[in-house]
Amino acid sequence: MPALRKTTVLVASTALLTLSAAFPAVAAEKPDDDKAKPPGKTSEIGGARLGQAGTQVNAGPGVPKLPEKLTGRSWIVADAESGDVLAAHNAHWKLPPASTMKMLFADTVLPRLPKDEEHLVTDEELAGVGAGSSLVGVKEDQTYTVHDLWLGVFLSSGNDAVHVLSAMNDGIDKTVADMNAHAEELQALDTHVVSPDGYDAKGQLSSAYDLTLIARSGMQKKDFREYCATVSAEFPGEKKKGKKREHFGIQNTNRLLTGAYGMERYEGIAGVKNGNTTNAGATFTGVAERDGRVLLVTVMNPDGKESNAVYQETARLFDWGFEAAEKAEPVGTLVPPVSAVPATGDASGAPDEGAAGAGPAPAGGGEAQAAAPGGSDGVGTALAVAGGSLVLLGGAVYVVNRRRPLPGQGTGSRRR
């Protein structure tokens, strides 16, 4: 079996590899319901205040003011390890998620498929890819490894790669059912999956709160962490008879990770996923580390008047969160999966003070399969931002008692 292709990764001492690839994308027009208002009352999972409309923050002594330019319909800032929600805005508003839905797809399916498995793509597997989809360039009658296809999902947001992996998971319908079941296990109850790639579909919804839960679950898995933090890689091209198969470069569409399209790379960023469709507008969930603290930020559908608004607002919220983390009393919590809640705990997000600090891994797998033999020795992640070896949310462990955070090592990276 051929060795897996090497990927190029982000480290503080190494300049980004610039690739000239252009990525097709779903149209990014503003939604028709631009004047829609959030529901007055939503889910209270994670705490009663998270069910309230508007901005929720405890502005006590020493707590910095929230950034002024925050136009997202919904956003959240949370400590990835303790689960504390430091601030939120319409956290449970159900909105179209665009390709951030691929986080749930990966968290559900990735542990099930060995990364060195090869698959011959058929016409039928690509037939349902929506018009205008973002694509990595998967071709029928060509063979790809599962590793190749996941690079296409995470870097190029390739709906073609999602459809092929779904076929390998016994089809689109089963994959959608699996994703909905996994969302329920994670207590991501604002989420309803219709299409596994996040393509606009009636009834396909999630929330900033749920996307943050999903990202937190995904980051428990080694392969998920590595894929979402990979900056660039080579993807197999068409294999022509009698000729050596060519490869072409792909680059991650997460602009806070790459610094592309006029954005400054956010130091400490380690994933996770961006999205953009007609109905969803721009969406983004990111994870970043600074001085040993790991934060998750999700922003959904900013007004678009600022260039790169979803990334700019995410960066501002990261800056605020790192400054406020030791000062702001939380307004809620990221709940653990149902299977990780002790019998005496409260599944709605109020953990028992005497509960154990860890529970079982979520359904659908714990740690993703290790790297395949003979390849991937060049795989690394943006977690090595300062030459260290941060193992972000290492192990398939979930916090139930916020006084006992998940294990992790800090590398002290900062935004410049």
GROMACS .gro file of C-alpha atoms in nm:
model
  416
    1MET     CA    1   0.000   0.000   0.000
    2PRO     CA    2   0.142   0.343  -0.085
    3ALA     CA    3   0.250   0.567   0.198
    4LEU     CA    4   0.016   0.847   0.298
    5ARG     CA    5   0.103   1.185   0.151
    6LYS     CA    6   0.287   1.430   0.371
    7THR     CA    7   0.115   1.743   0.489
    8THR     CA    8   0.264   2.083   0.551
    9VAL     CA    9   0.182   2.226   0.892
   10LEU     CA   10   0.200   2.546   1.090
   11VAL     CA   11   0.475   2.615   1.342
   12ALA     CA   12   0.582   2.947   1.488
   13SER     CA   13   0.928   2.936   1.339
   14THR     CA   14   0.821   2.838   0.987
   15ALA     CA   15   0.658   3.060   0.727
   16LEU     CA   16   0.333   2.944   0.575
   17LEU     CA   17   0.353   2.763   0.246
   18THR     CA   18   0.166   2.976  -0.003
   19LEU     CA   19  -0.034   2.788  -0.258
   20SER     CA   20  -0.212   2.936  -0.555
   21ALA     CA   21  -0.513   2.704  -0.535
   22ALA     CA   22  -0.857   2.858  -0.562
   23PHE     CA   23  -1.146   2.694  -0.386
   24PRO     CA   24  -1.495   2.684  -0.534
   25ALA     CA   25  -1.750   2.794  -0.278
   26VAL     CA   26  -2.121   2.806  -0.233
   27ALA     CA   27  -2.259   3.154  -0.305
   28ALA     CA   28  -2.214   3.381  -0.004
   29GLU     CA   29  -2.508   3.615  -0.051
   30LYS     CA   30  -2.689   3.756   0.249
   31PRO     CA   31  -2.988   3.555   0.370
   32ASP     CA   32  -3.334   3.674   0.273
   33ASP     CA   33  -3.441   3.696   0.637
   34ASP     CA   34  -3.180   3.960   0.716
   35LYS     CA   35  -3.411   4.135   0.963
   36ALA     CA   36  -3.509   3.819   1.149
   37LYS     CA   37  -3.500   3.842   1.527
   38PRO     CA   38  -3.393   3.569   1.769
   39PRO     CA   39  -3.659   3.386   1.966
   40GLY     CA   40  -3.730   3.543   2.302
   41LYS     CA   41  -3.676   3.208   2.471
   42THR     CA   42  -3.466   2.915   2.358
   43SER     CA   43  -3.310   2.602   2.505
   44GLU     CA   44  -3.161   2.635   2.854
   45ILE     CA   45  -2.910   2.356   2.812
   46GLY     CA   46  -2.592   2.484   2.970
   47GLY     CA   47  -2.774   2.731   3.193
   48ALA     CA   48  -3.082   2.952   3.204
   49ARG     CA   49  -2.901   3.264   3.083
   50LEU     CA   50  -2.799   3.089   2.763
   51GLY     CA   51  -3.168   3.053   2.683
   52GLN     CA   52  -3.220   3.428   2.689
   53ALA     CA   53  -3.201   3.652   2.383
   54GLY     CA   54  -2.926   3.908   2.355
   55THR     CA   55  -2.579   3.931   2.504
   56GLN     CA   56  -2.503   3.750   2.827
   57VAL     CA   57  -2.190   3.848   3.021
   58ASN     CA   58  -2.106   3.920   3.383
   59ALA     CA   59  -1.943   4.261   3.370
   60GLY     CA   60  -1.790   4.259   3.715
   61PRO     CA   61  -1.487   4.449   3.849
   62GLY     CA   62  -1.186   4.415   3.624
   63VAL     CA   63  -1.378   4.240   3.345
   64PRO     CA   64  -1.288   4.402   3.012
   65LYS     CA   65  -1.564   4.543   2.796
   66LEU     CA   66  -1.675   4.328   2.507
   67PRO     CA   67  -1.547   4.435   2.164
   68GLU     CA   68  -1.757   4.702   1.995
   69LYS     CA   69  -1.768   4.547   1.648
   70LEU     CA   70  -1.972   4.233   1.709
   71THR     CA   71  -2.242   4.189   1.448
   72GLY     CA   72  -2.286   3.811   1.448
   73ARG     CA   73  -2.642   3.694   1.494
   74SER     CA   74  -2.511   3.443   1.743
   75TRP     CA   75  -2.176   3.388   1.913
   76ILE     CA   76  -2.016   3.225   2.215
   77VAL     CA   77  -1.684   3.231   2.401
   78ALA     CA   78  -1.605   2.926   2.614
   79ASP     CA   79  -1.318   2.768   2.801
   80ALA     CA   80  -1.256   2.442   2.614
   81GLU     CA   81  -1.125   2.259   2.919
   82SER     CA   82  -1.346   2.367   3.208
   83GLY     CA   83  -1.652   2.419   2.989
   84ASP     CA   84  -1.720   2.765   3.133
   85VAL     CA   85  -1.911   2.992   2.893
   86LEU     CA   86  -1.755   3.333   2.948
   87ALA     CA   87  -1.997   3.527   2.728
   88ALA     CA   88  -2.260   3.455   2.468
   89HIS     CA   89  -2.507   3.622   2.234
   90ASN     CA   90  -2.822   3.434   2.132
   91ALA     CA   91  -2.632   3.114   2.208
   92HIS     CA   92  -2.916   2.874   2.125
   93TRP     CA   93  -3.060   3.055   1.822
   94LYS     CA   94  -3.112   2.786   1.557
   95LEU     CA   95  -2.947   2.901   1.235
   96PRO     CA   96  -2.814   2.739   0.917
   97PRO     CA   97  -2.460   2.618   0.995
   98ALA     CA   98  -2.304   2.591   0.647
   99SER     CA   99  -1.986   2.381   0.640
  100THR     CA  100  -1.933   2.402   1.014
  101MET     CA  101  -2.171   2.102   1.001
  102LYS     CA  102  -1.870   1.908   0.871
  103MET     CA  103  -1.736   1.911   1.228
  104LEU     CA  104  -2.026   1.688   1.331
  105PHE     CA  105  -1.977   1.476   1.020
  106ALA     CA  106  -1.611   1.420   1.108
  107ASP     CA  107  -1.674   1.365   1.478
  108THR     CA  108  -1.929   1.098   1.386
  109VAL     CA  109  -1.763   0.919   1.094
  110LEU     CA  110  -1.388   0.971   1.129
  111PRO     CA  111  -1.331   0.704   1.400
  112ARG     CA  112  -1.513   0.440   1.192
  113LEU     CA  113  -1.290   0.433   0.883
  114PRO     CA  114  -0.922   0.324   0.889
  115LYS     CA  115  -0.720   0.609   0.743
  116ASP     CA  116  -0.513   0.381   0.515
  117GLU     CA  117  -0.820   0.217   0.359
  118GLU     CA  118  -0.843   0.273  -0.018
  119HIS     CA  119  -1.166   0.338  -0.205
  120LEU     CA  120  -1.253   0.348  -0.575
  121VAL     CA  121  -1.498   0.633  -0.631
  122THR     CA  122  -1.810   0.573  -0.842
  123ASP     CA  123  -2.032   0.809  -1.040
  124GLU     CA  124  -2.322   0.743  -0.802
  125GLU     CA  125  -2.125   0.863  -0.499
  126LEU     CA  126  -2.072   1.206  -0.655
  127ALA     CA  127  -2.416   1.239  -0.812
  128GLY     CA  128  -2.576   1.408  -0.511
  129VAL     CA  129  -2.320   1.683  -0.459
  130GLY     CA  130  -2.507   2.014  -0.465
  131ALA     CA  131  -2.458   2.275  -0.734
  132GLY     CA  132  -2.204   2.540  -0.637
  133SER     CA  133  -2.052   2.320  -0.366
  134SER     CA  134  -1.698   2.366  -0.247
  135LEU     CA  135  -1.494   2.079  -0.392
  136VAL     CA  136  -1.151   1.931  -0.341
  137GLY     CA  137  -1.150   1.761  -0.682
  138VAL     CA  138  -1.247   1.398  -0.620
  139LYS     CA  139  -1.300   1.217  -0.951
  140GLU     CA  140  -1.499   0.906  -1.036
  141ASP     CA  141  -1.306   0.589  -1.125
  142GLN     CA  142  -1.011   0.712  -0.917
  143THR     CA  143  -0.881   0.556  -0.596
  144TYR     CA  144  -0.822   0.757  -0.278
  145THR     CA  145  -0.725   0.669   0.077
  146VAL     CA  146  -0.953   0.769   0.364
  147HIS     CA  147  -0.666   0.996   0.472
  148ASP     CA  148  -0.677   1.176   0.137
  149LEU     CA  149  -1.052   1.226   0.165
  150TRP     CA  150  -1.035   1.369   0.519
  151LEU     CA  151  -0.774   1.619   0.403
  152GLY     CA  152  -1.024   1.719   0.135
  153VAL     CA  153  -1.298   1.764   0.395
  154PHE     CA  154  -1.098   1.965   0.646
  155LEU     CA  155  -0.880   2.175   0.416
  156SER     CA  156  -1.092   2.237   0.107
  157SER     CA  157  -1.429   2.182   0.274
  158GLY     CA  158  -1.492   1.941  -0.011
  159ASN     CA  159  -1.852   1.829  -0.037
  160ASP     CA  160  -1.735   1.570  -0.290
  161ALA     CA  161  -1.510   1.413  -0.025
  162VAL     CA  162  -1.797   1.417   0.227
  163HIS     CA  163  -2.023   1.228  -0.013
  164VAL     CA  164  -1.763   0.962  -0.081
  165LEU     CA  165  -1.691   0.911   0.291
  166SER     CA  166  -2.066   0.897   0.352
  167ALA     CA  167  -2.092   0.621   0.091
  168MET     CA  168  -1.819   0.434   0.276
  169ASN     CA  169  -2.032   0.474   0.590
  170ASP     CA  170  -2.319   0.290   0.415
  171GLY     CA  171  -2.476   0.592   0.249
  172ILE     CA  172  -2.602   0.945   0.293
  173ASP     CA  173  -2.923   0.849   0.473
  174LYS     CA  174  -2.742   0.637   0.731
  175THR     CA  175  -2.476   0.903   0.779
  176VAL     CA  176  -2.740   1.172   0.840
  177ALA     CA  177  -2.913   0.943   1.091
  178ASP     CA  178  -2.579   0.872   1.261
  179MET     CA  179  -2.500   1.243   1.282
  180ASN     CA  180  -2.839   1.327   1.432
  181ALA     CA  181  -2.797   1.048   1.687
  182HIS     CA  182  -2.448   1.172   1.776
  183ALA     CA  183  -2.575   1.529   1.813
  184GLU     CA  184  -2.834   1.401   2.059
  185GLU     CA  185  -2.563   1.214   2.250
  186LEU     CA  186  -2.361   1.536   2.272
  187GLN     CA  187  -2.672   1.723   2.392
  188ALA     CA  188  -2.646   1.940   2.081
  189LEU     CA  189  -3.025   1.950   2.065
  190ASP     CA  190  -3.050   2.266   1.852
  191THR     CA  191  -2.890   2.068   1.569
  192HIS     CA  192  -3.079   1.893   1.292
  193VAL     CA  193  -2.887   1.740   1.003
  194VAL     CA  194  -3.035   1.710   0.655
  195SER     CA  195  -2.719   1.701   0.444
  196PRO     CA  196  -2.389   1.580   0.597
  197ASP     CA  197  -2.179   1.843   0.418
  198GLY     CA  198  -2.369   2.147   0.551
  199TYR     CA  199  -2.511   2.235   0.208
  200ASP     CA  200  -2.820   2.454   0.239
  201ALA     CA  201  -3.125   2.236   0.299
  202LYS     CA  202  -3.465   2.303   0.451
  203GLY     CA  203  -3.459   2.231   0.822
  204GLN     CA  204  -3.080   2.205   0.847
  205LEU     CA  205  -2.997   2.398   1.163
  206SER     CA  206  -2.755   2.431   1.450
  207SER     CA  207  -2.653   2.700   1.700
  208ALA     CA  208  -2.338   2.864   1.827
  209TYR     CA  209  -2.375   2.664   2.146
  210ASP     CA  210  -2.410   2.333   1.962
  211LEU     CA  211  -2.126   2.399   1.719
  212THR     CA  212  -1.903   2.471   2.017
  213LEU     CA  213  -2.007   2.145   2.185
  214ILE     CA  214  -1.938   1.959   1.861
  215ALA     CA  215  -1.597   2.118   1.816
  216ARG     CA  216  -1.508   2.034   2.174
  217SER     CA  217  -1.600   1.671   2.111
  218GLY     CA  218  -1.402   1.660   1.787
  219MET     CA  219  -1.093   1.804   1.953
  220GLN     CA  220  -1.089   1.504   2.186
  221LYS     CA  221  -0.971   1.298   1.889
  222LYS     CA  222  -0.610   1.300   1.773
  223ASP     CA  223  -0.681   1.272   1.400
  224PHE     CA  224  -0.953   1.538   1.415
  225ARG     CA  225  -0.709   1.776   1.586
  226GLU     CA  226  -0.440   1.712   1.326
  227TYR     CA  227  -0.665   1.744   1.022
  228CYS     CA  228  -0.836   2.065   1.129
  229ALA     CA  229  -0.500   2.228   1.211
  230THR     CA  230  -0.323   2.123   0.890
  231VAL     CA  231  -0.239   2.425   0.679
  232SER     CA  232  -0.163   2.267   0.343
  233ALA     CA  233  -0.124   1.927   0.181
  234GLU     CA  234  -0.100   1.745  -0.150
  235PHE     CA  235  -0.411   1.582  -0.294
  236PRO     CA  236  -0.412   1.307  -0.557
  237GLY     CA  237  -0.498   1.410  -0.911
  238GLU     CA  238  -0.621   1.190  -1.192
  239LYS     CA  239  -0.426   0.870  -1.255
  240LYS     CA  240  -0.371   0.828  -1.627
  241LYS     CA  241  -0.271   0.499  -1.782
  242GLY     CA  242   0.103   0.458  -1.815
  243LYS     CA  243   0.181   0.773  -1.617
  244LYS     CA  244   0.271   0.843  -1.258
  245ARG     CA  245  -0.020   0.990  -1.065
  246GLU     CA  246   0.014   1.363  -1.014
  247HIS     CA  247  -0.080   1.556  -0.700
  248PHE     CA  248  -0.187   1.915  -0.650
  249GLY     CA  249  -0.166   2.148  -0.353
  250ILE     CA  250  -0.461   2.230  -0.130
  251GLN     CA  251  -0.470   2.485   0.151
  252ASN     CA  252  -0.695   2.516   0.452
  253THR     CA  253  -0.984   2.757   0.402
  254ASN     CA  254  -0.963   2.870   0.767
  255ARG     CA  255  -0.816   3.218   0.722
  256LEU     CA  256  -0.722   3.262   1.088
  257LEU     CA  257  -0.503   2.955   1.044
  258THR     CA  258  -0.341   3.048   0.713
  259GLY     CA  259  -0.341   3.427   0.714
  260ALA     CA  260  -0.483   3.421   0.361
  261TYR     CA  261  -0.706   3.671   0.177
  262GLY     CA  262  -0.603   3.973   0.377
  263MET     CA  263  -0.632   3.812   0.721
  264GLU     CA  264  -0.358   3.805   0.982
  265ARG     CA  265  -0.290   3.460   1.118
  266TYR     CA  266  -0.408   3.435   1.477
  267GLU     CA  267  -0.122   3.297   1.682
  268GLY     CA  268  -0.233   3.010   1.894
  269ILE     CA  269  -0.510   2.907   1.653
  270ALA     CA  270  -0.543   2.531   1.624
  271GLY     CA  271  -0.854   2.478   1.403
  272VAL     CA  272  -1.151   2.422   1.372
  273LYS     CA  273  -1.389   2.490   1.073
  274ASN     CA  274  -1.538   2.770   0.864
  275GLY     CA  275  -1.843   2.777   0.640
  276ASN     CA  276  -2.030   3.004   0.403
  277THR     CA  277  -2.357   2.948   0.215
  278THR     CA  278  -2.643   3.159   0.085
  279ASN     CA  279  -2.873   3.086   0.377
  280ALA     CA  280  -2.614   3.069   0.651
  281GLY     CA  281  -2.393   3.359   0.559
  282ALA     CA  282  -2.047   3.314   0.712
  283THR     CA  283  -2.000   3.084   1.009
  284PHE     CA  284  -1.688   2.985   1.201
  285THR     CA  285  -1.582   2.788   1.504
  286GLY     CA  286  -1.222   2.825   1.619
  287VAL     CA  287  -1.003   2.695   1.899
  288ALA     CA  288  -0.694   2.876   2.025
  289GLU     CA  289  -0.445   2.847   2.311
  290ARG     CA  290  -0.263   3.114   2.508
  291ASP     CA  291  -0.058   3.074   2.826
  292GLY     CA  292  -0.202   2.730   2.889
  293ARG     CA  293  -0.565   2.833   2.845
  294VAL     CA  294  -0.767   2.691   2.556
  295LEU     CA  295  -1.073   2.880   2.429
  296LEU     CA  296  -1.344   2.796   2.180
  297VAL     CA  297  -1.523   3.073   1.989
  298THR     CA  298  -1.814   3.037   1.748
  299VAL     CA  299  -1.955   3.323   1.538
  300MET     CA  300  -2.258   3.282   1.312
  301ASN     CA  301  -2.364   3.518   1.034
  302PRO     CA  302  -2.211   3.862   1.097
  303ASP     CA  303  -2.359   4.142   0.889
  304GLY     CA  304  -2.086   4.118   0.627
  305LYS     CA  305  -2.006   4.490   0.601
  306GLU     CA  306  -1.653   4.432   0.725
  307SER     CA  307  -1.411   4.233   0.512
  308ASN     CA  308  -1.354   3.889   0.665
  309ALA     CA  309  -1.609   3.978   0.931
  310VAL     CA  310  -1.653   3.628   1.073
  311TYR     CA  311  -1.277   3.595   1.126
  312GLN     CA  312  -1.229   3.949   1.254
  313GLU     CA  313  -1.505   3.908   1.510
  314THR     CA  314  -1.373   3.569   1.615
  315ALA     CA  315  -1.027   3.717   1.671
  316ARG     CA  316  -1.173   4.000   1.881
  317LEU     CA  317  -1.366   3.751   2.092
  318PHE     CA  318  -1.055   3.539   2.141
  319ASP     CA  319  -0.863   3.849   2.255
  320TRP     CA  320  -1.144   3.940   2.495
  321GLY     CA  321  -1.174   3.584   2.625
  322PHE     CA  322  -0.808   3.546   2.706
  323GLU     CA  323  -0.813   3.879   2.891
  324ALA     CA  324  -1.139   3.807   3.072
  325ALA     CA  325  -1.090   3.440   3.156
  326GLU     CA  326  -0.958   3.492   3.509
  327LYS     CA  327  -1.204   3.772   3.587
  328ALA     CA  328  -1.544   3.703   3.433
  329GLU     CA  329  -1.789   3.480   3.615
  330PRO     CA  330  -1.932   3.229   3.365
  331VAL     CA  331  -2.283   3.271   3.232
  332GLY     CA  332  -2.325   2.902   3.157
  333THR     CA  333  -2.139   2.584   3.078
  334LEU     CA  334  -2.068   2.345   2.793
  335VAL     CA  335  -2.244   2.027   2.897
  336PRO     CA  336  -2.082   1.685   2.863
  337PRO     CA  337  -2.230   1.411   2.646
  338VAL     CA  338  -2.518   1.213   2.789
  339SER     CA  339  -2.297   0.907   2.836
  340ALA     CA  340  -2.048   1.110   3.042
  341VAL     CA  341  -2.301   1.237   3.296
  342PRO     CA  342  -2.285   1.045   3.625
  343ALA     CA  343  -2.606   0.898   3.758
  344THR     CA  344  -2.621   1.176   4.019
  345GLY     CA  345  -2.542   1.454   3.771
  346ASP     CA  346  -2.772   1.694   3.591
  347ALA     CA  347  -2.768   1.642   3.214
  348SER     CA  348  -2.880   2.000   3.159
  349GLY     CA  349  -2.542   2.135   3.262
  350ALA     CA  350  -2.540   2.159   3.640
  351PRO     CA  351  -2.281   1.897   3.742
  352ASP     CA  352  -2.292   1.745   4.086
  353GLU     CA  353  -2.013   1.891   4.299
  354GLY     CA  354  -1.909   1.547   4.413
  355ALA     CA  355  -1.909   1.395   4.068
  356ALA     CA  356  -1.609   1.228   3.917
  357GLY     CA  357  -1.404   1.437   3.678
  358ALA     CA  358  -1.423   1.212   3.376
  359GLY     CA  359  -1.674   0.998   3.196
  360PRO     CA  360  -1.688   0.762   2.902
  361ALA     CA  361  -1.599   0.871   2.552
  362PRO     CA  362  -1.883   0.994   2.332
  363ALA     CA  363  -2.068   0.757   2.105
  364GLY     CA  364  -1.906   0.704   1.770
  365GLY     CA  365  -1.555   0.648   1.901
  366GLY     CA  366  -1.301   0.793   2.134
  367GLU     CA  367  -0.949   0.857   2.015
  368ALA     CA  368  -0.935   0.837   1.638
  369GLN     CA  369  -0.729   0.566   1.474
  370ALA     CA  370  -0.354   0.622   1.493
  371ALA     CA  371  -0.150   0.715   1.189
  372ALA     CA  372  -0.118   0.437   0.936
  373PRO     CA  373   0.211   0.247   0.919
  374GLY     CA  374   0.459   0.370   0.666
  375GLY     CA  375   0.326   0.720   0.620
  376SER     CA  376   0.214   1.051   0.763
  377ASP     CA  377   0.546   1.113   0.938
  378GLY     CA  378   0.517   1.472   0.822
  379VAL     CA  379   0.174   1.523   0.975
  380GLY     CA  380   0.166   1.787   1.244
  381THR     CA  381  -0.059   2.064   1.358
  382ALA     CA  382  -0.083   2.425   1.449
  383LEU     CA  383  -0.083   2.309   1.810
  384ALA     CA  384   0.296   2.328   1.790
  385VAL     CA  385   0.269   2.705   1.777
  386ALA     CA  386   0.575   2.775   1.988
  387GLY     CA  387   0.782   2.468   1.921
  388GLY     CA  388   0.607   2.279   2.201
  389SER     CA  389   0.382   1.978   2.175
  390LEU     CA  390   0.043   2.084   2.305
  391VAL     CA  391  -0.191   1.790   2.324
  392LEU     CA  392  -0.516   1.979   2.311
  393LEU     CA  393  -0.790   1.826   2.524
  394GLY     CA  394  -0.583   1.508   2.510
  395GLY     CA  395  -0.765   1.179   2.553
  396ALA     CA  396  -1.130   1.092   2.525
  397VAL     CA  397  -1.224   1.259   2.852
  398TYR     CA  398  -1.507   1.495   2.934
  399VAL     CA  399  -1.533   1.737   3.222
  400VAL     CA  400  -1.821   1.686   3.457
  401ASN     CA  401  -1.686   1.884   3.751
  402ARG     CA  402  -1.551   2.217   3.629
  403ARG     CA  403  -1.296   2.222   3.913
  404ARG     CA  404  -1.114   1.936   3.744
  405PRO     CA  405  -1.026   2.053   3.390
  406LEU     CA  406  -0.915   1.829   3.109
  407PRO     CA  407  -0.541   1.765   3.083
  408GLY     CA  408  -0.349   1.991   2.845
  409GLN     CA  409  -0.014   2.160   2.808
  410GLY     CA  410   0.023   2.530   2.733
  411THR     CA  411   0.268   2.678   2.489
  412GLY     CA  412   0.217   3.048   2.555
  413SER     CA  413   0.139   3.161   2.201
  414ARG     CA  414  -0.009   3.504   2.138
  415ARG     CA  415  -0.165   3.704   1.864
  416ARG     CA  416   0.064   3.962   1.706
   0.00000   0.00000   0.00000
